[in-house]
Amino acid sequence: MDYIGIDIGSTSAKTVVMDHEANIIHSFIVPTGWSSFDAEKRIEEELRGRIGKSGQFHCVSTGYGRNAVSWADRRVTEITCHAKGASFLFGGGSINVIDIGGQDTKVISVSSGKVIEFFMNEKCAAGTGKFLEVLSGRLNISPEELDHLAERHTEDLSISSMCTVFAESEVVSLAGKGESKENLAFGVLRSVAEKVAALYGRLSDPGTSRIVLTGGLCRHVFFHKILSDTLMQQVTSCPSALYAGAIGAALLCRDFNTISQH
Amino acid sequence: MMTNRKGICMEVIKDLPEVFDTFAEQRRNSFLTVKEYKEKGIPIVGSYCSYFPKEIAMAAGAAPVSLCSTSGETIPEAEKDLPRNLCPLIKSSYGFAKTQKCPYFYFSDLVVGETTCDGKKKMYELMSGFKDVHIMRLPDKQDEEALDAWEKEILKLKDVIEEKFGTNITDEKVREAVSVNNQANLALEALCTVMRHDPCPITGHDLFRVLNGSQFKFDRKKLPEEIDTLRVKIESDYAGGRMIDRRPRILITGCPMGGATEKVIDAVEDNGGIVVGFENCSGEKNFGIQVDETADDIYRAIARRYLDIGCSVMSPNPNRLKTLGRMIDDYHADGVLEMDLQTCLTYEVESAKIRSFVTGEKGIPYLQVETDYSQSDIGQLNTRIAAFIEMI
């Protein structure tokens, strides 16, 4: 029996296939593109190639496009899935999870894989992947390059506008004054870190638990340093935390089906 | 029509879904009633808020009506005069008034407003430019000094109404109105208690449709019988096995709800939860407190009843915590969901206190969502509220 977790986010769709012992046997990402239904078709195709037509499986879908997976046994929100997935990756005690997604950023207080409390950004792109996407586009680089460039910054530049549209014009005007790309990249990442830190501060217990980062910025190693400096606490992440939502979904899928079998 | 045991003709008791639909359509169905009242020469007094002491209007032989304020339809028109980043309830109220799209407003001879929050207070000033608006000065605390001031405001309202409609409001008429309104409130309160059952007999949205629709039943005298019949029917159906499967039980608190913001009730009930009660102006705040009918000074008793409402405009506001705590226990709530309207400062600031009371003292999860009258945040609301229900 295979347990499939599918996390269709606004930017990318993550899929994880687990076996009965919770070993990850497949994982892959497809860009969500314009439609979560379209992304779901591509995922289905990829899965067919990997686990074949005859394989027996169960599936839980999550993320904003969770309803596109019509054949999933259940649909669970990304908050519950990230909590479950992060506990699997980083240990089951008390952790505070920061998930920076394409259009939503969440902070989740977790104990033994269960959500205790969570907060999400309001109707605004500040502090989300969308902000990075727009601003890196303006700098004519990919979001990944932003991290490498920022590492070589010479000044701790600040971008004061929280609004994505205003921040974009602020970057344009700073660039027009001859500010270096490296410093601007740093400013953009720090802006995200500050917005995330403000959201993080709303948790009832921000101080004592370990902080882990999931979602799109798991591979931005220099960003982890900026975020740790802003929060004045160590932030831990790992490359597979990009799959935390899908891993959580697969684990929940395994839980649901093993419990119901008894 | 059929005949009951006493030989009186009565309408066949309808099935529950039909009753709920009738209540949901009450607002629209009463458009004609208000016109008929008008033609019969019955004065109409419009209001927006739970603080309005209906009894005074009723004692004058006038019909008190709730005015339209829950749809986003008239907000663009309101924003020609009002700032965009203002509470949608205030914008909607003003928009309906200005565009004459609310028949109840159109037919109101007098509109009574209260100085609850700053936004409403200043909006009423603008509204007075095209309507006869009387503004009651509501104190922001609940001590004896405030009670004295509020009693004076109620007496002033009596004078205004007497003069406006050329009537004499006697103590006797006031006491009669108090009794009628108490009975109506008690019937609504009793109806809410059906949600104490676990599992629940009906959905929270169906209960809401009745509570909301009952505001547009102008004949308050007839209301108790109708509501009691419905309650008995729900209870007997429940005894017969009609119920909703067991789900996480959510208590709603916060700003007034209705129309556009019913999306929040749907978000709970479409995602596997059930709303068991409303600690807001659609529920407890509106009918959970009664006037002491035996009081020597009936005006002081009315003043006390309304001043006791646990609205966030009060500072401090101990009654909200008291009511909320009692409701969490009575309705076996598994979680509290606070719905605040965008830019409603008093509720938003108070939410920190509510959060610590609910999660600390009562030990159950709490979620606050901020929304407006648009439908653009339904996806986000669903995710937040579904995750909240998954926590339970």
XYZ file of C-alpha atoms in Angstrom:
654
model
C 0.000 0.000 0.000
C 1.303 3.457 -0.944
C 0.335 6.662 0.810
C 0.338 9.740 -1.394
C 0.490 13.311 -0.117
C -0.125 16.080 -2.639
C 0.405 19.715 -1.687
C -0.741 22.070 -4.445
C 0.514 25.509 -3.533
C 0.040 28.708 -5.499
C 3.534 28.459 -7.038
C 4.531 24.804 -6.962
C 2.836 21.463 -6.399
C 4.690 18.954 -4.245
C 4.005 15.214 -4.225
C 5.342 12.605 -1.797
C 4.740 8.852 -1.896
C 5.334 6.903 1.309
C 5.339 3.229 2.109
C 3.787 1.599 5.137
C 6.872 2.295 7.283
C 6.741 6.016 6.403
C 9.762 5.818 4.109
C 9.609 8.388 1.341
C 9.825 6.359 -1.865
C 9.043 9.122 -4.357
C 8.991 12.892 -4.228
C 8.673 15.392 -7.037
C 7.665 18.978 -7.755
C 5.760 20.418 -10.674
C 5.099 24.132 -11.141
C 1.425 24.861 -10.405
C 1.135 27.135 -13.394
C -2.105 28.905 -14.122
C -4.473 26.259 -12.778
C -4.349 23.765 -9.932
C -6.493 21.400 -12.020
C -3.903 21.503 -14.780
C -1.130 20.844 -12.232
C -3.124 17.916 -10.853
C -3.238 16.321 -14.325
C 0.537 16.557 -14.630
C 0.944 15.050 -11.144
C -1.358 12.183 -12.036
C 0.679 11.479 -15.164
C 3.933 11.498 -13.232
C 2.473 9.218 -10.558
C 1.253 6.760 -13.155
C 4.811 6.469 -14.453
C 6.216 5.995 -10.974
C 3.812 3.707 -9.146
C 2.083 2.168 -12.130
C -1.570 1.570 -12.735
C -1.862 -1.548 -10.644
C -0.445 -0.115 -7.410
C -2.794 0.249 -4.459
C -2.778 3.629 -2.824
C -4.556 6.169 -0.670
C -4.194 9.912 -1.011
C -4.590 13.096 1.055
C -4.380 16.439 -0.705
C -3.542 19.806 0.816
C -2.639 23.362 -0.151
C -4.798 25.966 -1.782
C -5.385 23.637 -4.746
C -6.380 20.657 -2.571
C -9.832 20.503 -4.100
C -8.359 19.880 -7.553
C -7.413 16.349 -6.502
C -10.873 14.888 -6.935
C -9.704 11.336 -6.233
C -8.073 12.111 -2.868
C -9.562 10.254 0.130
C -9.470 13.441 2.153
C -8.548 17.082 1.929
C -6.683 18.604 4.843
C -5.493 22.196 5.248
C -1.826 23.025 4.777
C -1.624 24.228 8.391
C -2.316 20.759 9.788
C -0.092 19.130 7.141
C 2.900 21.429 7.691
C 2.672 20.817 11.436
C 2.644 17.065 10.902
C 5.373 17.131 8.243
C 7.652 19.453 10.232
C 7.367 17.239 13.315
C 8.344 14.256 11.181
C 11.381 16.084 9.786
C 12.557 17.941 12.885
C 11.381 15.885 15.837
C 8.104 15.511 17.625
C 8.392 17.771 20.696
C 7.331 21.408 20.802
C 8.299 23.299 17.681
C 7.208 26.537 16.096
C 6.873 26.206 12.341
C 7.264 29.080 9.915
C 5.962 28.256 6.467
C 6.629 30.826 3.791
C 4.380 29.962 0.906
C 3.697 31.503 -2.475
C 0.715 33.535 -1.320
C 0.339 32.735 2.391
C 2.782 32.806 5.240
C 1.892 30.901 8.389
C 3.346 30.547 11.843
C 2.227 27.407 13.641
C 2.845 26.336 17.199
C 3.076 22.538 17.247
C 3.258 19.948 19.983
C 3.788 16.284 19.096
C 2.630 16.914 15.545
C -0.612 18.639 16.615
C -1.456 22.269 15.909
C -1.802 24.295 19.113
C -2.135 27.755 17.579
C -1.541 29.395 14.208
C -1.546 32.772 12.485
C -1.574 33.650 8.802
C -0.744 36.823 6.920
C -3.680 39.083 6.135
C -4.824 39.860 2.615
C -1.414 41.113 1.518
C 1.582 39.673 -0.304
C 4.198 41.211 2.017
C 6.244 38.499 3.704
C 5.268 35.822 1.173
C 6.919 34.154 -1.793
C 4.941 36.429 -4.083
C 6.813 39.441 -2.711
C 10.150 37.752 -3.513
C 8.954 36.711 -6.946
C 7.907 40.238 -7.889
C 10.987 41.908 -6.431
C 13.498 39.439 -7.875
C 11.747 39.852 -11.220
C 12.337 43.591 -10.913
C 16.042 42.879 -10.245
C 16.034 40.624 -13.292
C 17.161 37.549 -11.362
C 15.545 34.350 -10.101
C 14.390 34.097 -6.470
C 17.207 31.550 -5.918
C 19.857 34.007 -7.118
C 18.529 36.559 -4.652
C 19.956 34.490 -1.808
C 23.429 34.196 -3.356
C 23.563 37.891 -4.218
C 22.409 38.967 -0.758
C 25.240 37.014 0.802
C 27.687 39.397 -0.849
C 25.957 42.587 0.330
C 28.109 45.407 1.647
C 25.440 47.405 3.461
C 22.417 46.410 5.560
C 19.950 48.105 3.260
C 16.324 48.501 4.315
C 13.297 48.556 2.088
C 10.680 50.400 4.078
C 7.557 49.829 1.947
C 5.556 46.824 3.083
C 3.279 46.928 0.067
C 4.664 44.870 -2.826
C 3.781 47.498 -5.392
C 5.362 50.348 -3.406
C 8.395 48.187 -2.555
C 8.885 47.613 -6.249
C 9.002 51.336 -6.961
C 11.284 51.840 -3.962
C 13.720 49.286 -5.419
C 13.528 50.985 -8.809
C 14.325 54.342 -7.268
C 17.191 52.938 -5.141
C 18.614 51.218 -8.226
C 18.330 54.541 -10.030
C 20.519 56.085 -7.339
C 23.170 53.454 -8.076
C 22.521 51.055 -5.193
C 24.173 47.656 -5.788
C 22.120 44.621 -6.713
C 23.664 42.741 -3.764
C 22.447 45.326 -1.267
C 19.016 45.471 -2.850
C 18.779 41.666 -2.709
C 19.617 41.833 0.985
C 16.989 44.524 1.539
C 14.323 42.439 -0.181
C 15.081 39.344 1.908
C 15.232 41.351 5.110
C 11.850 42.895 4.347
C 10.381 39.379 4.158
C 12.152 38.392 7.393
C 10.768 41.415 9.229
C 7.217 40.782 8.105
C 7.520 37.114 9.072
C 8.978 38.082 12.472
C 5.996 40.357 13.154
C 3.633 37.469 12.430
C 5.772 35.120 14.514
C 5.563 37.489 17.484
C 1.810 36.901 17.691
C 2.301 33.340 18.926
C 1.544 32.939 22.633
C 4.848 31.163 23.184
C 7.401 32.452 20.697
C 10.413 32.049 22.992
C 10.994 28.529 24.148
C 10.288 26.200 21.236
C 12.686 25.394 18.414
C 11.926 27.337 15.228
C 11.833 25.457 11.955
C 11.265 26.803 8.463
C 9.233 24.946 5.839
C 8.021 25.958 2.399
C 9.611 27.681 -0.551
C 12.610 29.281 1.165
C 14.090 26.105 2.690
C 16.972 26.150 0.267
C 17.771 29.843 0.765
C 20.545 29.290 3.269
C 21.493 32.943 3.629
C 17.865 33.864 4.218
C 17.884 31.512 7.232
C 20.673 33.641 8.693
C 18.741 36.870 8.055
C 15.616 35.398 9.612
C 17.567 34.054 12.623
C 19.133 37.494 13.138
C 15.740 39.206 12.920
C 14.085 36.782 15.345
C 17.213 36.667 17.528
C 16.741 32.892 17.681
C 18.216 30.103 15.573
C 15.999 29.042 12.670
C 16.532 25.488 11.430
C 15.595 24.145 8.027
C 16.593 21.455 5.557
C 16.078 21.055 1.789
C 13.353 18.406 2.196
C 11.310 20.833 4.354
C 10.132 22.148 0.998
C 8.009 18.983 0.990
C 6.777 19.372 4.586
C 3.136 19.877 3.539
C 3.136 16.881 1.200
C 4.984 14.745 3.780
C 2.404 15.717 6.406
C -0.403 14.843 4.000
C 1.149 11.429 3.266
C 1.606 10.769 6.991
C -1.986 11.749 7.761
C -3.088 9.517 4.898
C -1.169 6.644 6.485
C -2.679 7.461 9.917
C -6.244 7.623 8.599
C -5.954 4.322 6.813
C -4.147 2.401 9.515
C -6.604 3.643 12.156
C -9.644 2.808 10.039
C -8.329 -0.713 9.420
C -8.467 -1.551 13.123
C -55.638 24.912 7.508
C -56.563 22.417 10.189
C -58.254 22.523 13.551
C -56.413 21.881 16.754
C -57.748 20.354 19.966
C -59.131 23.653 21.182
C -61.021 23.962 17.926
C -59.005 26.934 16.746
C -57.882 27.055 13.163
C -54.138 26.968 12.824
C -51.713 26.591 10.017
C -50.367 23.092 9.455
C -46.979 22.861 11.135
C -44.513 23.010 8.321
C -41.457 20.825 7.994
C -38.341 22.323 9.504
C -36.466 23.215 6.312
C -39.520 25.093 5.125
C -39.789 26.996 8.406
C -36.134 27.988 8.191
C -36.636 29.200 4.618
C -39.643 31.253 5.670
C -37.600 32.975 8.348
C -34.712 33.542 5.959
C -37.087 35.302 3.584
C -38.707 37.331 6.342
C -36.685 40.455 5.668
C -37.919 40.578 2.089
C -41.437 39.477 2.933
C -41.811 42.286 5.436
C -41.227 44.947 2.798
C -44.954 44.882 2.126
C -45.861 44.738 5.795
C -43.950 47.917 6.480
C -45.843 49.622 3.669
C -49.155 48.392 5.060
C -48.222 49.685 8.506
C -47.422 53.006 6.983
C -50.762 53.143 5.183
C -52.543 52.344 8.424
C -50.797 55.287 10.027
C -48.537 53.242 12.295
C -45.268 55.144 12.754
C -42.001 53.349 11.958
C -38.862 53.839 14.023
C -35.695 52.487 12.415
C -32.552 51.464 14.258
C -29.220 49.734 13.641
C -28.066 48.563 17.008
C -28.888 46.277 19.965
C -28.653 49.312 22.260
C -31.843 50.807 20.838
C -34.538 50.475 23.564
C -37.342 49.125 21.360
C -39.793 49.333 24.270
C -40.023 53.127 24.039
C -41.039 53.019 20.383
C -43.451 50.154 21.059
C -45.046 52.078 23.941
C -45.762 54.906 21.510
C -47.597 52.499 19.225
C -44.775 52.632 16.686
C -43.154 49.642 15.013
C -39.406 49.336 15.675
C -37.516 47.985 12.654
C -33.920 46.974 12.003
C -32.438 48.809 9.059
C -30.378 47.285 6.255
C -26.652 47.084 6.957
C -25.383 43.637 6.003
C -24.812 43.695 2.247
C -21.902 45.118 0.292
C -24.214 46.253 -2.507
C -24.376 49.902 -1.438
C -20.786 50.294 -0.257
C -19.456 51.854 -3.505
C -22.088 54.588 -3.180
C -21.214 55.097 0.507
C -17.537 55.420 -0.337
C -18.284 58.596 -2.254
C -18.760 60.225 1.155
C -17.030 57.880 3.598
C -13.418 56.691 3.762
C -12.700 53.302 2.195
C -10.939 51.875 5.227
C -14.009 52.077 7.435
C -16.136 49.313 8.942
C -18.302 47.688 6.217
C -21.357 47.761 8.497
C -21.161 51.540 8.764
C -20.558 51.941 5.039
C -23.368 49.571 4.142
C -25.837 51.275 6.529
C -25.025 54.679 5.118
C -25.106 53.406 1.534
C -28.555 51.845 1.931
C -29.814 55.047 3.518
C -28.352 57.342 0.909
C -29.537 55.303 -2.070
C -32.999 54.673 -0.521
C -32.466 50.993 -1.343
C -33.592 49.915 2.113
C -37.408 50.050 2.186
C -37.346 50.040 5.977
C -35.199 53.139 5.978
C -37.385 54.730 3.342
C -40.523 54.196 5.433
C -38.925 55.108 8.779
C -40.331 58.300 10.270
C -37.435 58.482 12.657
C -34.061 56.768 12.834
C -32.472 56.278 16.231
C -28.698 55.898 16.440
C -26.367 55.574 19.415
C -22.853 56.864 20.024
C -21.433 53.346 20.147
C -18.226 53.627 18.123
C -16.634 56.699 16.570
C -17.357 55.599 13.019
C -21.086 55.188 13.604
C -21.336 58.389 15.594
C -19.858 60.468 12.796
C -21.792 58.587 10.104
C -25.075 59.423 11.891
C -24.075 63.078 11.677
C -23.885 62.761 7.901
C -27.115 60.783 7.802
C -28.925 63.565 9.695
C -28.382 65.654 6.583
C -31.137 63.752 4.762
C -33.135 61.950 7.469
C -34.643 62.690 10.846
C -32.020 61.015 13.072
C -32.048 61.092 16.854
C -28.707 60.171 18.407
C -28.608 58.713 21.910
C -25.422 59.338 23.894
C -24.322 55.918 25.056
C -21.822 55.945 27.943
C -18.677 53.826 27.553
C -18.736 52.345 31.054
C -21.308 50.551 33.180
C -21.248 52.164 36.632
C -24.052 54.024 38.448
C -22.977 57.360 37.012
C -23.223 55.916 33.509
C -26.594 54.415 34.363
C -27.885 57.848 35.447
C -26.718 59.343 32.161
C -28.191 56.529 30.062
C -31.519 56.727 31.883
C -31.659 60.428 31.008
C -31.000 59.526 27.372
C -33.889 57.071 27.432
C -36.194 59.689 28.921
C -35.021 62.105 26.252
C -35.855 59.526 23.571
C -39.337 59.229 25.086
C -39.782 63.019 24.768
C -38.530 63.011 21.177
C -40.876 60.191 20.175
C -43.854 61.735 22.008
C -43.320 65.025 20.253
C -42.638 63.500 16.852
C -45.765 61.331 16.839
C -47.973 63.505 19.041
C -48.592 60.702 21.532
C -48.382 60.345 25.244
C -46.201 57.494 26.477
C -47.578 56.411 29.842
C -45.738 54.185 32.327
C -48.446 51.627 31.805
C -47.769 51.453 28.065
C -44.052 51.188 28.722
C -44.586 48.310 31.138
C -46.771 46.570 28.594
C -44.106 46.991 25.914
C -41.461 45.692 28.320
C -43.526 42.601 28.974
C -44.154 41.953 25.268
C -40.518 42.407 24.366
C -39.316 40.269 27.275
C -41.581 37.448 26.132
C -40.236 37.676 22.595
C -36.644 37.686 23.856
C -37.235 34.776 26.211
C -38.730 32.732 23.378
C -35.659 33.383 21.218
C -33.360 32.536 24.108
C -35.237 29.296 24.716
C -34.975 28.449 21.028
C -31.189 28.776 21.203
C -31.040 26.170 23.956
C -31.849 23.425 21.439
C -28.177 23.715 20.472
C -27.154 22.468 23.923
C -27.913 18.981 22.670
C -24.880 17.012 21.617
C -25.159 16.117 18.771
C -27.106 19.193 17.640
C -30.640 18.928 16.282
C -30.194 21.563 13.549
C -27.322 23.471 11.932
C -26.136 26.757 13.357
C -26.975 28.399 10.046
C -30.605 27.338 10.299
C -30.771 28.713 13.837
C -29.203 31.918 12.562
C -31.791 32.278 9.824
C -34.541 32.164 12.424
C -32.848 34.603 14.811
C -32.101 37.022 12.013
C -35.506 36.687 10.365
C -37.300 37.241 13.669
C -35.986 40.808 13.719
C -38.284 41.527 10.813
C -41.422 40.195 12.497
C -42.979 43.491 13.491
C -45.679 42.102 15.684
C -43.561 41.202 18.710
C -46.677 39.866 20.468
C -47.040 37.050 17.952
C -43.392 36.080 17.976
C -43.267 33.909 21.141
C -45.956 31.534 19.914
C -44.288 31.093 16.559
C -40.832 30.562 18.062
C -42.131 28.198 20.755
C -43.921 26.089 18.142
C -40.684 25.854 16.194
C -38.718 24.887 19.314
C -41.204 22.170 20.229
C -41.051 20.843 16.670
C -37.231 20.763 16.741
C -37.254 18.969 20.090
C -39.808 16.399 19.012
C -37.988 15.735 15.732
C -34.799 15.334 17.774
C -36.486 12.854 20.077
C -37.516 11.056 16.892
C -33.900 10.828 15.773
C -33.545 13.846 13.501
C -30.132 15.330 14.223
C -26.822 16.423 12.734
C -23.930 13.979 13.146
C -21.454 14.844 15.883
C -19.008 17.560 14.841
C -16.610 19.989 16.519
C -18.803 22.558 18.288
C -17.950 26.164 17.535
C -19.232 29.209 19.406
C -19.183 32.449 17.415
C -18.376 35.778 19.069
C -17.533 39.266 17.841
C -19.142 41.807 15.521
C -22.741 41.712 14.248
C -23.344 39.071 11.586
C -25.775 38.603 8.732
C -26.087 38.797 4.968
C -22.599 38.898 3.464
C -20.869 37.676 6.634
C -22.938 34.503 6.838
C -19.999 33.204 4.770
C -18.265 32.705 8.137
C -21.038 30.405 9.407
C -20.830 28.508 6.106
C -17.057 28.230 6.406
C -17.532 26.496 9.768
C -20.328 24.208 8.671
C -18.916 23.371 5.211
C -15.641 22.319 6.808
C -16.961 19.783 9.252
C -17.877 21.962 12.239
C -21.178 23.124 13.676
C -22.016 26.539 15.103
C -23.666 26.043 18.487
C -24.282 29.644 19.478
C -23.854 33.325 18.732
C -22.347 35.595 21.370
C -22.976 38.628 19.193
C -25.765 41.019 18.199
C -27.543 38.313 16.211
C -27.785 36.239 19.377
C -27.160 36.732 23.071
C -26.363 40.444 22.921
C -29.691 41.101 21.282
C -32.034 39.055 23.474
C -30.046 37.490 26.307
C -30.850 40.156 28.914
C -34.367 41.095 30.065
C -35.829 44.222 31.665
C -36.875 43.750 35.297
C -40.664 44.015 34.933
C -41.181 44.353 38.694
C -38.918 47.390 39.086
C -40.490 50.509 40.627
C -38.760 52.760 38.142
C -39.346 51.126 34.776
C -37.152 53.607 32.887
C -34.206 52.855 35.151
C -34.808 49.130 34.641
C -34.778 49.622 30.856
C -31.613 51.686 31.114
C -29.932 48.973 33.175
C -30.924 46.194 30.772
C -29.439 47.942 27.735
C -26.356 49.294 29.481
C -25.558 45.733 30.584
C -24.932 44.600 26.989
C -21.367 43.299 26.768
C -20.352 45.255 23.669
C -16.682 46.041 23.089
C -17.488 49.779 23.126
C -17.705 49.409 26.924
C -14.486 49.904 28.844
C -13.950 47.746 30.767
C -16.322 45.129 29.358
C -16.703 42.371 31.962
C -20.160 41.245 30.800
C -18.841 39.900 27.507
C -16.486 37.543 29.321
C -19.254 36.525 31.704
C -21.662 35.701 28.867
C -18.984 34.038 26.781
C -17.865 31.855 29.684
C -21.421 30.807 30.445
C -22.150 30.035 26.793
C -18.952 27.978 26.378
C -20.133 25.822 29.291
C -23.836 25.657 28.412
C -23.259 24.828 24.757
C -20.251 22.524 25.346
C -18.177 24.533 22.884
C -14.989 22.903 21.578
C -13.662 26.181 20.180
C -14.460 29.891 19.919
C -14.372 31.701 16.597
C -14.314 35.481 16.706
C -15.480 37.292 13.593
C -14.447 40.909 13.489
C -15.360 43.347 10.788
C -12.470 45.125 9.131
C -11.380 48.239 11.074
C -13.699 47.546 14.015
C -11.193 48.880 16.503
C -12.939 48.052 19.764
C -13.555 44.397 18.913
C -10.121 43.953 17.369
C -8.320 45.413 20.372
C -10.477 43.459 22.805
C -9.713 40.210 20.967
C -6.390 39.882 22.847
C -8.380 39.648 26.093
C -10.898 37.250 24.605
C -8.103 35.030 23.291
C -6.437 34.709 26.677
C -9.775 34.138 28.416
C -10.825 31.405 25.979
C -7.483 29.598 25.704
C -6.381 30.214 29.301
C -9.363 30.185 31.610
C -11.633 28.008 29.482
C -8.845 25.909 27.957
C -10.261 25.622 24.426
C -8.871 26.859 21.069
C -9.670 30.337 19.769
C -9.425 31.788 16.282
C -9.991 35.365 15.237
C -10.802 36.208 11.627
C -11.188 39.654 10.168
C -13.468 40.063 7.209
C -15.598 42.504 5.254
C -18.676 42.265 3.039
C -16.808 41.121 -0.077
C -16.683 37.469 -1.057
C -13.032 37.669 -2.137
C -11.640 36.176 1.080
C -13.746 33.004 1.091
C -10.723 30.863 0.136
C -8.634 32.286 2.962
C -11.506 32.045 5.447
C -12.063 28.419 4.499
C -8.400 27.537 4.999
C -8.161 29.275 8.380
C -11.436 27.936 9.686
C -10.888 24.407 8.324
C -7.447 24.338 10.001
C -9.073 25.552 13.225
C -11.609 22.728 13.087
C -8.826 20.230 12.346
C -7.121 21.360 15.578
C -10.117 20.224 17.640
